[in-house]
Short mmCIF file of the C-alpha atoms (twelve columns), coordinates in Angstrom:
data_MODEL
# 
_entry.id   MODEL 
# 
loop_
_atom_site.group_PDB 
_atom_site.id 
_atom_site.type_symbol 
_atom_site.label_atom_id 
_atom_site.label_alt_id 
_atom_site.label_comp_id 
_atom_site.label_asym_id 
_atom_site.label_seq_id 
_atom_site.Cartn_x 
_atom_site.Cartn_y 
_atom_site.Cartn_z 
_atom_site.pdbx_PDB_model_num 
ATOM 1   C CA . MET A 1   83.361 109.754 79.416  1 
ATOM 2   C CA . LYS A 2   83.910 113.141 81.350  1 
ATOM 3   C CA . SER A 3   85.861 114.173 83.759  1 
ATOM 4   C CA . CYS A 4   85.268 117.290 86.143  1 
ATOM 5   C CA . VAL A 5   87.944 118.994 87.571  1 
ATOM 6   C CA . ALA A 6   87.021 121.944 90.723  1 
ATOM 7   C CA . ALA A 7   89.410 124.709 88.480  1 
ATOM 8   C CA . PRO A 8   87.416 127.867 90.313  1 
ATOM 9   C CA . GLY A 9   89.924 130.682 87.827  1 
ATOM 10  C CA . ASP A 10  91.475 128.653 85.139  1 
ATOM 11  C CA . GLY A 11  94.982 125.974 85.149  1 
ATOM 12  C CA . LYS A 12  97.097 128.783 86.173  1 
ATOM 13  C CA . MET A 13  95.643 129.271 89.640  1 
ATOM 14  C CA . VAL A 14  97.435 127.995 92.559  1 
ATOM 15  C CA . PHE A 15  95.377 126.550 95.580  1 
ATOM 16  C CA . MET A 16  96.519 128.052 98.734  1 
ATOM 17  C CA . GLU A 17  97.486 125.975 101.730 1 
ATOM 18  C CA . SER A 18  95.341 123.938 103.568 1 
ATOM 19  C CA . LYS A 19  95.101 126.460 107.120 1 
ATOM 20  C CA . ARG A 20  93.107 128.834 104.875 1 
ATOM 21  C CA . LEU A 21  90.717 125.953 104.392 1 
ATOM 22  C CA . LEU A 22  88.644 127.127 107.110 1 
ATOM 23  C CA . PHE A 23  85.353 125.523 108.382 1 
ATOM 24  C CA . VAL A 24  82.523 127.134 106.402 1 
ATOM 25  C CA . ALA A 25  79.382 126.132 108.703 1 
ATOM 26  C CA . ASP A 26  76.555 127.840 110.145 1 
ATOM 27  C CA . PHE A 27  72.764 127.612 108.555 1 
ATOM 28  C CA . PRO A 28  69.847 129.862 109.003 1 
ATOM 29  C CA . SER A 29  67.020 127.908 111.026 1 
ATOM 30  C CA . VAL A 30  65.000 130.213 108.449 1 
ATOM 31  C CA . GLN A 31  63.888 128.101 106.187 1 
ATOM 32  C CA . GLN A 32  62.640 130.959 103.919 1 
ATOM 33  C CA . GLY A 33  59.012 129.247 103.783 1 
ATOM 34  C CA . LYS A 34  60.099 126.548 101.159 1 
ATOM 35  C CA . ASP A 35  57.743 123.084 101.758 1 
ATOM 36  C CA . PHE A 36  60.249 120.391 102.911 1 
ATOM 37  C CA . SER A 37  57.355 117.974 103.649 1 
ATOM 38  C CA . GLN A 38  59.028 115.603 100.404 1 
ATOM 39  C CA . THR A 39  62.161 114.378 102.600 1 
ATOM 40  C CA . LEU A 40  64.065 112.594 100.801 1 
ATOM 41  C CA . VAL A 41  66.317 111.163 103.532 1 
ATOM 42  C CA . GLN A 42  65.383 109.955 106.698 1 
ATOM 43  C CA . ILE A 43  69.303 109.827 108.320 1 
ATOM 44  C CA . PRO A 44  70.296 112.621 109.993 1 
ATOM 45  C CA . PRO A 45  73.180 114.760 108.492 1 
ATOM 46  C CA . SER A 46  76.471 114.642 110.957 1 
ATOM 47  C CA . PRO A 47  76.749 117.326 113.214 1 
ATOM 48  C CA . HIS A 48  80.752 117.806 111.397 1 
ATOM 49  C CA . CYS A 49  78.851 117.911 107.998 1 
ATOM 50  C CA . GLU A 50  80.017 121.427 105.998 1 
ATOM 51  C CA . VAL A 51  79.414 120.028 102.910 1 
ATOM 52  C CA . CYS A 52  75.997 118.116 100.688 1 
ATOM 53  C CA . VAL A 53  77.467 116.588 97.344  1 
ATOM 54  C CA . ILE A 54  74.768 116.237 94.969  1 
ATOM 55  C CA . VAL A 55  74.429 113.639 92.465  1 
ATOM 56  C CA . PRO A 56  71.798 113.545 90.168  1 
ATOM 57  C CA . VAL A 57  71.674 109.979 88.216  1 
ATOM 58  C CA . ARG A 58  69.908 108.410 85.263  1 
ATOM 59  C CA . ASN A 59  71.116 105.018 83.854  1 
ATOM 60  C CA . GLU A 60  74.960 105.751 84.913  1 
ATOM 61  C CA . ALA A 61  75.221 102.429 85.555  1 
ATOM 62  C CA . GLN A 62  78.311 102.420 83.775  1 
ATOM 63  C CA . MET A 63  80.778 105.163 84.811  1 
ATOM 64  C CA . LEU A 64  78.755 105.104 88.635  1 
ATOM 65  C CA . ALA A 65  81.571 103.363 90.492  1 
ATOM 66  C CA . ALA A 66  84.203 105.734 88.999  1 
ATOM 67  C CA . THR A 67  82.118 108.782 89.989  1 
ATOM 68  C CA . LEU A 68  81.231 107.605 93.550  1 
ATOM 69  C CA . THR A 69  85.483 106.163 93.648  1 
ATOM 70  C CA . ALA A 70  86.369 110.043 92.926  1 
ATOM 71  C CA . LEU A 71  84.056 111.544 95.850  1 
ATOM 72  C CA . ILE A 72  85.307 109.104 98.389  1 
ATOM 73  C CA . HIS A 73  89.123 109.950 97.770  1 
ATOM 74  C CA . GLN A 74  89.132 113.271 98.358  1 
ATOM 75  C CA . VAL A 75  92.017 115.283 99.439  1 
ATOM 76  C CA . ASP A 76  92.630 118.601 101.289 1 
ATOM 77  C CA . LEU A 77  94.764 121.299 99.230  1 
ATOM 78  C CA . GLN A 78  98.101 119.899 100.907 1 
ATOM 79  C CA . GLY A 79  96.681 116.250 99.933  1 
ATOM 80  C CA . GLN A 80  96.248 114.825 103.019 1 
ATOM 81  C CA . LEU A 81  93.254 112.785 103.581 1 
ATOM 82  C CA . LEU A 82  89.854 114.757 104.071 1 
ATOM 83  C CA . ASP A 83  87.501 113.924 107.345 1 
ATOM 84  C CA . PRO A 84  84.352 111.806 105.423 1 
ATOM 85  C CA . ARG A 85  82.534 113.715 108.685 1 
ATOM 86  C CA . ARG A 86  83.199 117.007 106.770 1 
ATOM 87  C CA . TYR A 87  80.603 115.864 104.004 1 
ATOM 88  C CA . GLU A 88  77.734 113.782 103.073 1 
ATOM 89  C CA . ILE A 89  76.577 112.516 99.769  1 
ATOM 90  C CA . ILE A 90  72.808 112.687 97.777  1 
ATOM 91  C CA . LEU A 91  72.379 110.278 94.998  1 
ATOM 92  C CA . LEU A 92  68.993 110.919 93.636  1 
ATOM 93  C CA . ALA A 93  68.504 107.431 90.969  1 
ATOM 94  C CA . ASN A 94  65.542 108.648 88.729  1 
ATOM 95  C CA . ASN A 95  63.939 107.195 86.290  1 
ATOM 96  C CA . CYS A 96  66.311 104.341 85.660  1 
ATOM 97  C CA . SER A 97  66.034 101.625 83.437  1 
ATOM 98  C CA . ASP A 98  69.015 100.035 84.507  1 
ATOM 99  C CA . GLU A 99  71.106 99.061  87.548  1 
ATOM 100 C CA . SER A 100 71.933 102.743 89.013  1 
ATOM 101 C CA . ALA A 101 70.510 102.594 91.821  1 
ATOM 102 C CA . ALA A 102 71.550 98.787  92.788  1 
ATOM 103 C CA . ILE A 103 74.975 99.765  91.975  1 
ATOM 104 C CA . ALA A 104 75.367 103.115 94.472  1 
ATOM 105 C CA . ARG A 105 73.567 100.840 97.073  1 
ATOM 106 C CA . SER A 106 75.826 98.345  97.141  1 
ATOM 107 C CA . PHE A 107 78.844 101.014 96.716  1 
ATOM 108 C CA . ALA A 108 77.461 102.228 99.791  1 
ATOM 109 C CA . GLN A 109 77.587 98.943  101.959 1 
ATOM 110 C CA . GLU A 110 81.161 98.269  100.830 1 
ATOM 111 C CA . HIS A 111 82.313 101.471 101.749 1 
ATOM 112 C CA . PRO A 112 79.896 102.681 105.734 1 
ATOM 113 C CA . ASP A 113 82.580 105.104 106.905 1 
ATOM 114 C CA . ILE A 114 81.322 107.394 104.137 1 
ATOM 115 C CA . ALA A 115 77.664 109.178 104.172 1 
ATOM 116 C CA . LEU A 116 76.187 108.075 100.729 1 
ATOM 117 C CA . HIS A 117 72.556 108.498 100.794 1 
ATOM 118 C CA . VAL A 118 70.723 106.704 98.119  1 
ATOM 119 C CA . VAL A 119 67.531 107.564 96.830  1 
ATOM 120 C CA . GLU A 120 65.179 106.371 93.853  1 
ATOM 121 C CA . LYS A 121 62.275 107.880 92.386  1 
ATOM 122 C CA . THR A 122 59.996 108.233 89.341  1 
ATOM 123 C CA . LEU A 123 59.651 111.536 88.626  1 
ATOM 124 C CA . PRO A 124 56.335 112.003 85.803  1 
ATOM 125 C CA . PRO A 125 57.420 112.517 82.354  1 
ATOM 126 C CA . GLY A 126 56.711 117.290 82.622  1 
ATOM 127 C CA . GLN A 127 59.562 116.348 86.128  1 
ATOM 128 C CA . ALA A 128 61.801 114.230 84.636  1 
ATOM 129 C CA . TYR A 129 64.580 116.752 83.584  1 
ATOM 130 C CA . ILE A 130 68.098 117.468 84.900  1 
ATOM 131 C CA . GLY A 131 67.126 121.088 86.209  1 
ATOM 132 C CA . ARG A 132 64.074 119.532 88.319  1 
ATOM 133 C CA . VAL A 133 66.026 117.025 89.817  1 
ATOM 134 C CA . ARG A 134 69.078 118.954 90.348  1 
ATOM 135 C CA . GLN A 135 66.535 121.147 92.244  1 
ATOM 136 C CA . ILE A 136 65.037 118.651 94.393  1 
ATOM 137 C CA . LEU A 137 68.143 117.680 95.357  1 
ATOM 138 C CA . MET A 138 69.223 120.860 96.152  1 
ATOM 139 C CA . ASP A 139 66.455 121.549 98.236  1 
ATOM 140 C CA . GLU A 140 66.925 118.787 100.008 1 
ATOM 141 C CA . ALA A 141 71.106 119.520 100.790 1 
ATOM 142 C CA . TYR A 142 69.775 122.952 102.022 1 
ATOM 143 C CA . ARG A 143 67.019 121.527 104.195 1 
ATOM 144 C CA . ARG A 144 69.805 119.121 106.028 1 
ATOM 145 C CA . LEU A 145 72.239 121.992 106.619 1 
ATOM 146 C CA . CYS A 146 69.448 123.651 108.407 1 
ATOM 147 C CA . SER A 147 68.450 121.583 110.940 1 
ATOM 148 C CA . LEU A 148 72.323 122.047 111.646 1 
ATOM 149 C CA . GLY A 149 71.997 125.399 112.068 1 
ATOM 150 C CA . ARG A 150 74.532 126.351 109.488 1 
ATOM 151 C CA . THR A 151 74.016 129.429 107.750 1 
ATOM 152 C CA . ARG A 152 77.816 129.137 105.358 1 
ATOM 153 C CA . GLY A 153 77.129 125.127 104.412 1 
ATOM 154 C CA . VAL A 154 77.916 124.359 100.982 1 
ATOM 155 C CA . ILE A 155 75.750 122.348 98.150  1 
ATOM 156 C CA . ALA A 156 78.278 120.521 95.584  1 
ATOM 157 C CA . SER A 157 77.123 119.069 92.322  1 
ATOM 158 C CA . THR A 158 78.299 116.735 90.164  1 
ATOM 159 C CA . ASP A 159 77.275 114.000 87.299  1 
ATOM 160 C CA . GLY A 160 76.666 110.425 87.857  1 
ATOM 161 C CA . ASP A 161 78.924 109.897 84.354  1 
ATOM 162 C CA . SER A 162 81.597 112.400 85.726  1 
ATOM 163 C CA . GLN A 163 85.149 112.348 88.388  1 
ATOM 164 C CA . VAL A 164 86.041 115.098 90.680  1 
ATOM 165 C CA . SER A 165 89.408 115.276 90.729  1 
ATOM 166 C CA . PRO A 166 91.013 114.519 94.130  1 
ATOM 167 C CA . THR A 167 90.927 118.077 95.429  1 
ATOM 168 C CA . TRP A 168 87.534 119.158 94.390  1 
ATOM 169 C CA . ILE A 169 85.426 119.544 98.066  1 
ATOM 170 C CA . ALA A 170 88.602 121.255 99.089  1 
ATOM 171 C CA . ALA A 171 89.210 123.840 96.249  1 
ATOM 172 C CA . ASN A 172 85.407 124.816 96.390  1 
ATOM 173 C CA . LEU A 173 85.575 124.972 100.039 1 
ATOM 174 C CA . TYR A 174 88.297 127.322 99.490  1 
ATOM 175 C CA . GLU A 175 87.064 129.518 97.329  1 
ATOM 176 C CA . ILE A 176 83.451 130.241 98.848  1 
ATOM 177 C CA . ASN A 177 85.803 130.404 102.510 1 
ATOM 178 C CA . CYS A 178 86.991 133.448 100.420 1 
ATOM 179 C CA . GLY A 179 84.233 135.141 99.654  1 
ATOM 180 C CA . ALA A 180 82.491 133.157 96.567  1 
ATOM 181 C CA . ASP A 181 79.231 132.912 96.713  1 
ATOM 182 C CA . ALA A 182 79.188 130.203 93.884  1 
ATOM 183 C CA . VAL A 183 82.052 128.645 92.325  1 
ATOM 184 C CA . GLY A 184 81.699 126.479 88.570  1 
ATOM 185 C CA . GLY A 185 84.694 123.918 88.119  1 
ATOM 186 C CA . ARG A 186 85.971 123.030 84.264  1 
ATOM 187 C CA . ILE A 187 85.179 119.913 82.746  1 
ATOM 188 C CA . LEU A 188 88.215 117.693 80.944  1 
ATOM 189 C CA . VAL A 189 87.827 114.371 78.530  1 
ATOM 190 C CA . GLU A 190 89.608 112.053 79.473  1 
ATOM 191 C CA . ARG A 191 92.965 111.336 77.663  1 
ATOM 192 C CA . THR A 192 91.644 107.704 76.956  1 
ATOM 193 C CA . GLY A 193 88.445 109.346 75.629  1 
ATOM 194 C CA . ARG A 194 89.984 111.731 73.538  1 
ATOM 195 C CA . ALA A 195 92.661 108.952 72.249  1 
ATOM 196 C CA . ASP A 196 89.149 106.840 71.245  1 
ATOM 197 C CA . LEU A 197 87.975 109.596 69.250  1 
ATOM 198 C CA . HIS A 198 88.240 109.629 65.418  1 
ATOM 199 C CA . PRO A 199 91.374 112.005 64.168  1 
ATOM 200 C CA . TYR A 200 89.146 114.185 62.806  1 
ATOM 201 C CA . ALA A 201 86.981 114.546 65.860  1 
ATOM 202 C CA . ARG A 202 89.873 114.974 68.138  1 
ATOM 203 C CA . ALA A 203 90.755 117.993 66.422  1 
ATOM 204 C CA . CYS A 204 87.186 119.997 65.898  1 
ATOM 205 C CA . TYR A 205 87.521 118.769 70.127  1 
ATOM 206 C CA . LEU A 206 90.969 120.759 70.990  1 
ATOM 207 C CA . ARG A 207 90.290 123.066 67.978  1 
ATOM 208 C CA . GLU A 208 86.799 123.850 69.763  1 
ATOM 209 C CA . VAL A 209 88.118 124.330 73.381  1 
ATOM 210 C CA . GLY A 210 90.892 126.995 71.680  1 
ATOM 211 C CA . TYR A 211 88.130 128.913 70.242  1 
ATOM 212 C CA . ARG A 212 86.397 128.807 73.604  1 
ATOM 213 C CA . TYR A 213 89.003 129.945 75.621  1 
ATOM 214 C CA . LEU A 214 89.618 133.322 73.280  1 
ATOM 215 C CA . ILE A 215 86.402 134.256 73.476  1 
ATOM 216 C CA . THR A 216 86.534 134.148 76.718  1 
ATOM 217 C CA . GLU A 217 89.513 136.653 76.944  1 
ATOM 218 C CA . LEU A 218 88.022 138.408 74.074  1 
ATOM 219 C CA . GLU A 219 85.653 139.112 76.353  1 
ATOM 220 C CA . THR A 220 87.574 140.306 79.309  1 
ATOM 221 C CA . TYR A 221 88.580 143.231 77.396  1 
ATOM 222 C CA . LEU A 222 85.387 144.251 75.847  1 
ATOM 223 C CA . ASP A 223 82.978 143.193 79.476  1 
ATOM 224 C CA . PRO A 224 85.189 142.319 82.223  1 
ATOM 225 C CA . ASP A 225 83.810 140.566 85.283  1 
ATOM 226 C CA . PRO A 226 85.309 141.649 88.059  1 
ATOM 227 C CA . ASP A 227 84.021 138.440 89.982  1 
ATOM 228 C CA . ASP A 228 85.136 136.543 87.192  1 
ATOM 229 C CA . ARG A 229 88.482 137.464 85.651  1 
ATOM 230 C CA . PHE A 230 90.574 136.258 83.904  1 
ATOM 231 C CA . PRO A 231 92.597 133.608 83.262  1 
ATOM 232 C CA . ARG A 232 89.481 131.492 84.107  1 
ATOM 233 C CA . HIS A 233 88.008 128.516 81.963  1 
ATOM 234 C CA . TYR A 234 84.745 129.110 79.597  1 
ATOM 235 C CA . GLN A 235 82.574 126.326 81.728  1 
ATOM 236 C CA . HIS A 236 80.003 126.356 84.926  1 
ATOM 237 C CA . TYR A 237 78.100 123.639 84.433  1 
ATOM 238 C CA . GLY A 238 76.399 121.555 86.493  1 
ATOM 239 C CA . ALA A 239 78.936 118.656 86.681  1 
ATOM 240 C CA . SER A 240 81.093 120.758 88.935  1 
ATOM 241 C CA . LEU A 241 79.510 123.819 90.285  1 
ATOM 242 C CA . ALA A 242 79.236 124.537 93.933  1 
ATOM 243 C CA . SER A 243 77.306 126.905 96.082  1 
ATOM 244 C CA . ARG A 244 76.817 128.375 99.561  1 
ATOM 245 C CA . GLY A 245 73.491 126.734 100.677 1 
ATOM 246 C CA . ASP A 246 72.016 130.286 101.253 1 
ATOM 247 C CA . LYS A 247 72.795 131.823 98.248  1 
ATOM 248 C CA . ARG A 248 71.732 128.328 96.459  1 
ATOM 249 C CA . LEU A 249 71.380 128.424 92.871  1 
# 
């Protein structure tokens, strides 16, 4: 089990007041020659939608409800409930042999105020890998934001076995509104998960985390990145990743 936390810098970063959390909306109708004939979601997005959250899922039945629960309880940087019209969730259950898709559909029915679109798809073996699935989802999110005429809509990605922090959407919006093209969050193992580890495995995990932080600090002295300055975390994974739609990865 893993838990995602959107921490665009590191734990020391202070998120600013919500008045700085401005709408980031306006996507070019120019679609740059992309072929969007393979539309995943037929229901049009809300005109208020600023963020498409994409969730690739493959056999995540055990964790999926917790993943979706975290996504529907999003708040702004002052702790106020985020308007659910400002984001939608597109979940692609690919090549599943469990009840993942059924769980997601049931969750959507139980929470009709949240725009949760569940798509089930069986990909050929050569395409049934996470990079391809995430690409399919990002293309769909981009198409939907384009349909609203937005240039700075945001595509935010997490995984079906991850639980994002309550301010995950707001924190990513804030950083992108401040000029970032992409934001990578840290991934933390939950306390309960760490407690279940064998003491030696837990010690190895903690040592690895400390080692990676030290390597990251050393890199900033040898070859500093002006766009990702220290203090920062060393993780940039698809389980907590956001980008402007027109700068999608």
